[in-house]
mmCIF file of C-alpha atoms in Angstrom:
data_model
loop_
_atom_site.group_PDB
_atom_site.id
_atom_site.type_symbol
_atom_site.label_atom_id
_atom_site.label_comp_id
_atom_site.label_asym_id
_atom_site.label_seq_id
_atom_site.Cartn_x
_atom_site.Cartn_y
_atom_site.Cartn_z
ATOM 1 C CA MET S 1 31.868 -39.470 -65.438
ATOM 2 C CA LYS S 2 28.280 -39.193 -65.081
ATOM 3 C CA SER S 3 28.525 -41.955 -62.502
ATOM 4 C CA ILE S 4 31.412 -39.907 -60.400
ATOM 5 C CA THR S 5 29.341 -36.945 -60.515
ATOM 6 C CA LYS S 6 26.120 -38.571 -59.280
ATOM 7 C CA ARG S 7 28.657 -40.189 -56.589
ATOM 8 C CA TYR S 8 29.749 -36.958 -54.703
ATOM 9 C CA ILE S 9 26.555 -34.758 -55.900
ATOM 10 C CA VAL S 10 23.737 -37.128 -53.976
ATOM 11 C CA PRO S 11 25.625 -36.838 -50.864
ATOM 12 C CA ILE S 12 26.015 -33.266 -50.818
ATOM 13 C CA ALA S 13 22.148 -32.814 -51.503
ATOM 14 C CA PHE S 14 21.359 -34.822 -49.218
ATOM 15 C CA LEU S 15 23.478 -33.595 -46.012
ATOM 16 C CA LEU S 16 22.252 -29.934 -47.456
ATOM 17 C CA ALA S 17 18.748 -31.324 -47.235
ATOM 18 C CA MET S 18 19.144 -32.709 -43.560
ATOM 19 C CA THR S 19 20.780 -29.383 -42.940
ATOM 20 C CA VAL S 20 17.905 -27.422 -43.421
ATOM 21 C CA GLN S 21 15.192 -29.624 -42.304
ATOM 22 C CA VAL S 22 17.253 -29.436 -38.825
ATOM 23 C CA ASN S 23 17.438 -25.320 -39.324
ATOM 24 C CA ALA S 24 14.101 -25.593 -40.020
ATOM 25 C CA GLN S 25 13.127 -27.365 -36.634
ATOM 26 C CA SER S 26 15.269 -24.978 -34.598
ATOM 27 C CA ARG S 27 13.679 -21.912 -35.861
ATOM 28 C CA ILE S 28 9.930 -23.521 -35.423
ATOM 29 C CA THR S 29 10.944 -24.543 -32.037
ATOM 30 C CA THR S 30 12.548 -20.894 -31.255
ATOM 31 C CA ILE S 31 9.103 -19.350 -32.470
ATOM 32 C CA LYS S 32 6.830 -21.336 -30.302
ATOM 33 C CA LYS S 33 9.110 -20.360 -27.388
ATOM 34 C CA ASP S 34 9.240 -16.787 -28.012
ATOM 35 C CA ASN S 35 5.520 -16.741 -28.863
ATOM 36 C CA ARG S 36 5.110 -18.804 -25.272
ATOM 37 C CA LYS S 37 6.880 -16.433 -23.349
ATOM 38 C CA THR S 38 5.242 -13.361 -25.381
ATOM 39 C CA THR S 39 1.686 -14.634 -24.208
ATOM 40 C CA THR S 40 3.129 -15.117 -21.185
ATOM 41 C CA THR S 41 4.064 -11.185 -20.630
ATOM 42 C CA ILE S 42 1.137 -9.882 -21.799
ATOM 43 C CA THR S 43 -1.885 -11.863 -20.694
ATOM 44 C CA LYS S 44 -0.256 -12.468 -16.938
ATOM 45 C CA THR S 45 -0.915 -16.432 -17.304
ATOM 46 C CA ARG S 46 0.943 -18.502 -14.990
ATOM 47 C CA THR S 47 0.957 -20.485 -12.134
ATOM 48 C CA VAL S 48 -0.293 -19.071 -8.690
ATOM 49 C CA THR S 49 2.875 -20.242 -7.393
ATOM 50 C CA THR S 50 4.188 -17.306 -9.298
ATOM 51 C CA PRO S 51 4.862 -14.005 -7.873
ATOM 52 C CA SER S 52 3.826 -10.783 -9.706
ATOM 53 C CA ARG S 53 5.700 -8.429 -11.356
ATOM 54 C CA SER S 54 4.033 -5.639 -9.570
ATOM 55 C CA THR S 55 4.317 -7.171 -6.285
ATOM 56 C CA LYS S 56 4.348 -4.252 -3.526
ATOM 57 C CA GLY S 57 4.449 -6.210 -0.100
ATOM 58 C CA ARG S 58 3.407 -4.299 2.767
ATOM 59 C CA ILE S 59 3.179 -0.343 1.380
ATOM 60 C CA ALA S 60 2.409 2.407 3.693
ATOM 61 C CA SER S 61 -0.555 4.138 3.849
ATOM 62 C CA ASN S 62 -0.043 7.666 3.190
ATOM 63 C CA ARG S 63 1.754 6.409 -0.389
ATOM 64 C CA VAL S 64 -1.693 5.277 -1.410
ATOM 65 C CA THR S 65 -3.671 7.680 -2.666
ATOM 66 C CA TYR S 66 -7.949 7.107 -2.893
ATOM 67 C CA LYS S 67 -9.849 8.241 -5.950
ATOM 68 C CA THR S 68 -12.692 8.897 -3.846
ATOM 69 C CA PRO S 69 -11.926 11.765 -1.558
ATOM 70 C CA LYS S 70 -14.365 9.921 1.118
ATOM 71 C CA LYS S 71 -14.312 6.469 1.964
ATOM 72 C CA LYS S 72 -17.506 4.505 1.501
ATOM 73 C CA VAL S 73 -19.719 3.529 4.639
ATOM 74 C CA ILE S 74 -22.966 1.721 4.533
ATOM 75 C CA SER S 75 -24.871 2.199 7.414
ATOM 76 C CA VAL S 76 -28.543 0.994 8.319
ATOM 77 C CA ARG S 77 -30.277 1.877 11.378
ATOM 78 C CA ASN S 78 -31.287 -1.706 11.728
ATOM 79 C CA VAL S 79 -29.774 -5.040 11.347
ATOM 80 C CA PRO S 80 -32.747 -7.915 10.820
ATOM 81 C CA ASN S 81 -32.223 -11.563 11.704
ATOM 82 C CA ARG S 82 -28.377 -10.960 13.004
ATOM 83 C CA THR S 83 -25.988 -13.040 15.002
ATOM 84 C CA VAL S 84 -23.920 -11.560 17.582
ATOM 85 C CA VAL S 85 -20.116 -12.492 17.525
ATOM 86 C CA ARG S 86 -18.019 -11.152 20.366
ATOM 87 C CA HIS S 87 -14.322 -10.524 19.570
ATOM 88 C CA ASN S 88 -11.807 -8.901 21.740
ATOM 89 C CA GLY S 89 -14.429 -7.384 24.023
ATOM 90 C CA GLN S 90 -16.597 -6.162 21.100
ATOM 91 C CA ASN S 91 -19.678 -6.839 19.699
ATOM 92 C CA TYR S 92 -20.187 -7.800 15.864
ATOM 93 C CA TYR S 93 -23.510 -8.218 14.331
ATOM 94 C CA TYR S 94 -23.930 -10.610 11.172
ATOM 95 C CA SER S 95 -26.414 -10.502 8.888
ATOM 96 C CA ASN S 96 -26.953 -10.703 4.766
ATOM 97 C CA ASN S 97 -23.076 -12.146 4.559
ATOM 98 C CA LYS S 98 -21.914 -8.345 6.021
ATOM 99 C CA TYR S 99 -20.678 -7.788 9.252
ATOM 100 C CA TYR S 100 -21.665 -4.573 10.782
ATOM 101 C CA THR S 101 -20.442 -2.841 14.103
ATOM 102 C CA GLN S 102 -22.778 -0.446 16.399
ATOM 103 C CA SER S 103 -22.015 3.405 16.595
ATOM 104 C CA ARG S 104 -24.277 6.322 17.579
ATOM 105 C CA GLY S 105 -27.772 4.416 17.290
ATOM 106 C CA ARG S 106 -26.519 2.968 13.425
ATOM 107 C CA TYR S 107 -25.350 -0.090 12.120
ATOM 108 C CA ILE S 108 -22.062 0.172 9.852
ATOM 109 C CA VAL S 109 -20.764 -2.091 7.491
ATOM 110 C CA ILE S 110 -16.979 -3.347 8.382
ATOM 111 C CA ALA S 111 -14.432 -5.506 7.153
ATOM 112 C CA PRO S 112 -13.784 -7.655 10.369
ATOM 113 C CA LYS S 113 -10.105 -7.437 11.750
ATOM 114 C CA VAL S 114 -6.830 -10.050 11.093
ATOM 115 C CA GLY S 115 -7.578 -12.388 14.161
ATOM 116 C CA PHE S 116 -11.590 -12.418 14.137
ATOM 117 C CA ARG S 117 -12.487 -15.804 14.783
ATOM 118 C CA ILE S 118 -16.119 -17.339 13.770
ATOM 119 C CA ASN S 119 -17.142 -20.980 14.487
ATOM 120 C CA VAL S 120 -19.305 -21.690 11.270
ATOM 121 C CA LEU S 121 -18.225 -19.944 7.336
ATOM 122 C CA PRO S 122 -21.018 -17.969 5.663
ATOM 123 C CA ILE S 123 -22.869 -19.886 3.551
ATOM 124 C CA ASN S 124 -21.537 -17.776 0.581
ATOM 125 C CA TYR S 125 -17.579 -18.526 1.076
ATOM 126 C CA ARG S 126 -16.038 -19.829 -1.764
ATOM 127 C CA THR S 127 -12.451 -22.140 -1.668
ATOM 128 C CA VAL S 128 -9.128 -20.436 -2.504
ATOM 129 C CA ARG S 129 -6.076 -22.860 -2.870
ATOM 130 C CA PHE S 130 -2.295 -21.433 -3.011
ATOM 131 C CA ASN S 131 0.613 -22.572 -2.316
ATOM 132 C CA ASN S 132 -1.042 -26.392 -1.617
ATOM 133 C CA HIS S 133 -3.454 -25.045 1.144
ATOM 134 C CA ASN S 134 -7.175 -24.354 1.188
ATOM 135 C CA TYR S 135 -8.140 -20.603 2.600
ATOM 136 C CA TYR S 136 -12.017 -19.381 2.501
ATOM 137 C CA ASN S 137 -12.516 -16.034 0.594
ATOM 138 C CA VAL S 138 -16.145 -14.720 2.013
ATOM 139 C CA ASN S 139 -17.265 -11.125 0.146
ATOM 140 C CA GLY S 140 -12.630 -10.305 0.330
ATOM 141 C CA ILE S 141 -12.314 -11.430 3.679
ATOM 142 C CA PHE S 142 -9.937 -14.128 4.050
ATOM 143 C CA TYR S 143 -9.893 -17.163 6.591
ATOM 144 C CA ASN S 144 -8.216 -19.881 7.650
ATOM 145 C CA GLN S 145 -9.367 -23.037 9.445
ATOM 146 C CA VAL S 146 -7.674 -22.935 12.757
ATOM 147 C CA ASP S 147 -9.007 -26.246 14.863
ATOM 148 C CA ASN S 148 -12.855 -25.884 15.052
ATOM 149 C CA GLU S 149 -12.616 -22.310 14.321
ATOM 150 C CA TYR S 150 -11.914 -19.901 11.020
ATOM 151 C CA GLU S 151 -9.680 -17.262 11.581
ATOM 152 C CA VAL S 152 -9.306 -13.896 9.497
ATOM 153 C CA ILE S 153 -6.384 -13.593 7.989
ATOM 154 C CA GLU S 154 -4.334 -11.228 5.113
ATOM 155 C CA PRO S 155 -3.866 -12.921 2.134
ATOM 156 C CA GLU S 156 -0.592 -14.115 0.866
ATOM 157 C CA ILE S 157 1.153 -12.082 -1.947
ATOM 158 C CA GLY S 158 0.301 -13.821 -5.400
ATOM 159 C CA THR S 159 -3.310 -15.128 -4.100
ATOM 160 C CA ILE S 160 -5.770 -15.082 -7.136
ATOM 161 C CA VAL S 161 -9.754 -14.404 -6.360
ATOM 162 C CA TYR S 162 -12.429 -13.961 -9.554
ATOM 163 C CA GLU S 163 -14.549 -10.987 -8.195
ATOM 164 C CA LEU S 164 -14.193 -8.178 -5.520
ATOM 165 C CA PRO S 165 -16.842 -6.909 -3.149
ATOM 166 C CA ASP S 166 -19.057 -4.380 -4.164
ATOM 167 C CA ASP S 167 -17.675 -1.630 -2.114
ATOM 168 C CA TYR S 168 -13.994 -1.873 -3.259
ATOM 169 C CA GLU S 169 -12.205 1.412 -3.679
ATOM 170 C CA LYS S 170 -9.824 2.052 -6.667
ATOM 171 C CA VAL S 171 -6.966 3.815 -5.218
ATOM 172 C CA VAL S 172 -3.398 5.018 -7.334
ATOM 173 C CA LEU S 173 0.331 3.918 -6.369
ATOM 174 C CA ASP S 174 3.356 4.540 -7.941
ATOM 175 C CA GLY S 175 0.906 6.275 -10.749
ATOM 176 C CA GLU S 176 -0.694 2.796 -11.251
ATOM 177 C CA THR S 177 -4.416 2.176 -10.576
ATOM 178 C CA TYR S 178 -5.544 -1.016 -8.359
ATOM 179 C CA TYR S 179 -8.348 -2.108 -6.091
ATOM 180 C CA GLU S 180 -8.319 -2.145 -2.368
ATOM 181 C CA TYR S 181 -10.554 -4.216 -0.118
ATOM 182 C CA ALA S 182 -9.862 -4.485 4.132
ATOM 183 C CA ASN S 183 -6.351 -3.006 3.365
ATOM 184 C CA VAL S 184 -5.718 -5.770 0.714
ATOM 185 C CA LEU S 185 -4.240 -4.196 -2.853
ATOM 186 C CA TYR S 186 -4.946 -5.894 -5.831
ATOM 187 C CA GLU S 187 -3.952 -6.145 -9.436
ATOM 188 C CA LYS S 188 -6.811 -6.790 -12.229
ATOM 189 C CA ILE S 189 -5.011 -9.741 -14.443
ATOM 190 C CA GLN S 190 -6.267 -12.418 -16.967
ATOM 191 C CA TYR S 191 -5.537 -15.793 -15.731
ATOM 192 C CA ASP S 192 -6.061 -18.606 -17.567
ATOM 193 C CA GLY S 193 -8.350 -16.631 -20.023
ATOM 194 C CA THR S 194 -10.772 -15.193 -17.446
ATOM 195 C CA ARG S 195 -11.107 -11.917 -15.564
ATOM 196 C CA ALA S 196 -9.315 -12.110 -12.338
ATOM 197 C CA TYR S 197 -7.674 -10.087 -9.574
ATOM 198 C CA GLU S 198 -4.452 -11.182 -7.577
ATOM 199 C CA VAL S 199 -2.743 -9.569 -4.235
ATOM 200 C CA VAL S 200 -0.170 -7.734 -4.395
ATOM 201 C CA GLY S 201 0.054 -6.092 -1.375
ATOM 202 C CA ILE S 202 -1.277 -5.407 2.252
ATOM 203 C CA ILE S 203 -1.570 -1.644 2.984
ATOM 204 C CA ASP S 204 -0.110 -0.999 6.459
ATOM 205 C CA MET S 205 -2.509 1.779 8.264
ATOM 206 C CA ASN S 206 -0.493 4.523 10.260
#
């Protein structure tokens, strides 16, 4: 009798043990997957090619509210050691990593417009790689190399940078706060455990 009982009980116990082990492995795998998804959702850690949930695309300027009623304007009386760059019949003055235009005897800091070209990048440029292409960021202005020149462009949605120029603006869109510079809209995110800013839209000025 003991021999018969042992013959049936041992295989059954073995099968039960295997079933429990398989189920346990399945639960662990599921938990790991869930944790990974949760982490991605909370920290927004992702590859650069993944579009943001906050992607806005092109935005009419009347939809954006600036937190300060007047736009920051920086002007100086003189621009020492300046380099003159001519574009579309207008002179721009480059000095101390900033571009200026002249108005009423003063020099006003501006962001060069899309299409503006220079022969040599400023020394403080940073290379930004996105969609297997290198762009160059200088104080919030993006350049693309065209032959032997560098042309100002609008960054692609999803491009990530790690800092913004000092004179960025805080804006509100659809009840959420974003950051704007040179008509580019950024969202603050965590990327690979570091604070960063992702391009989520371009503001069309009316």
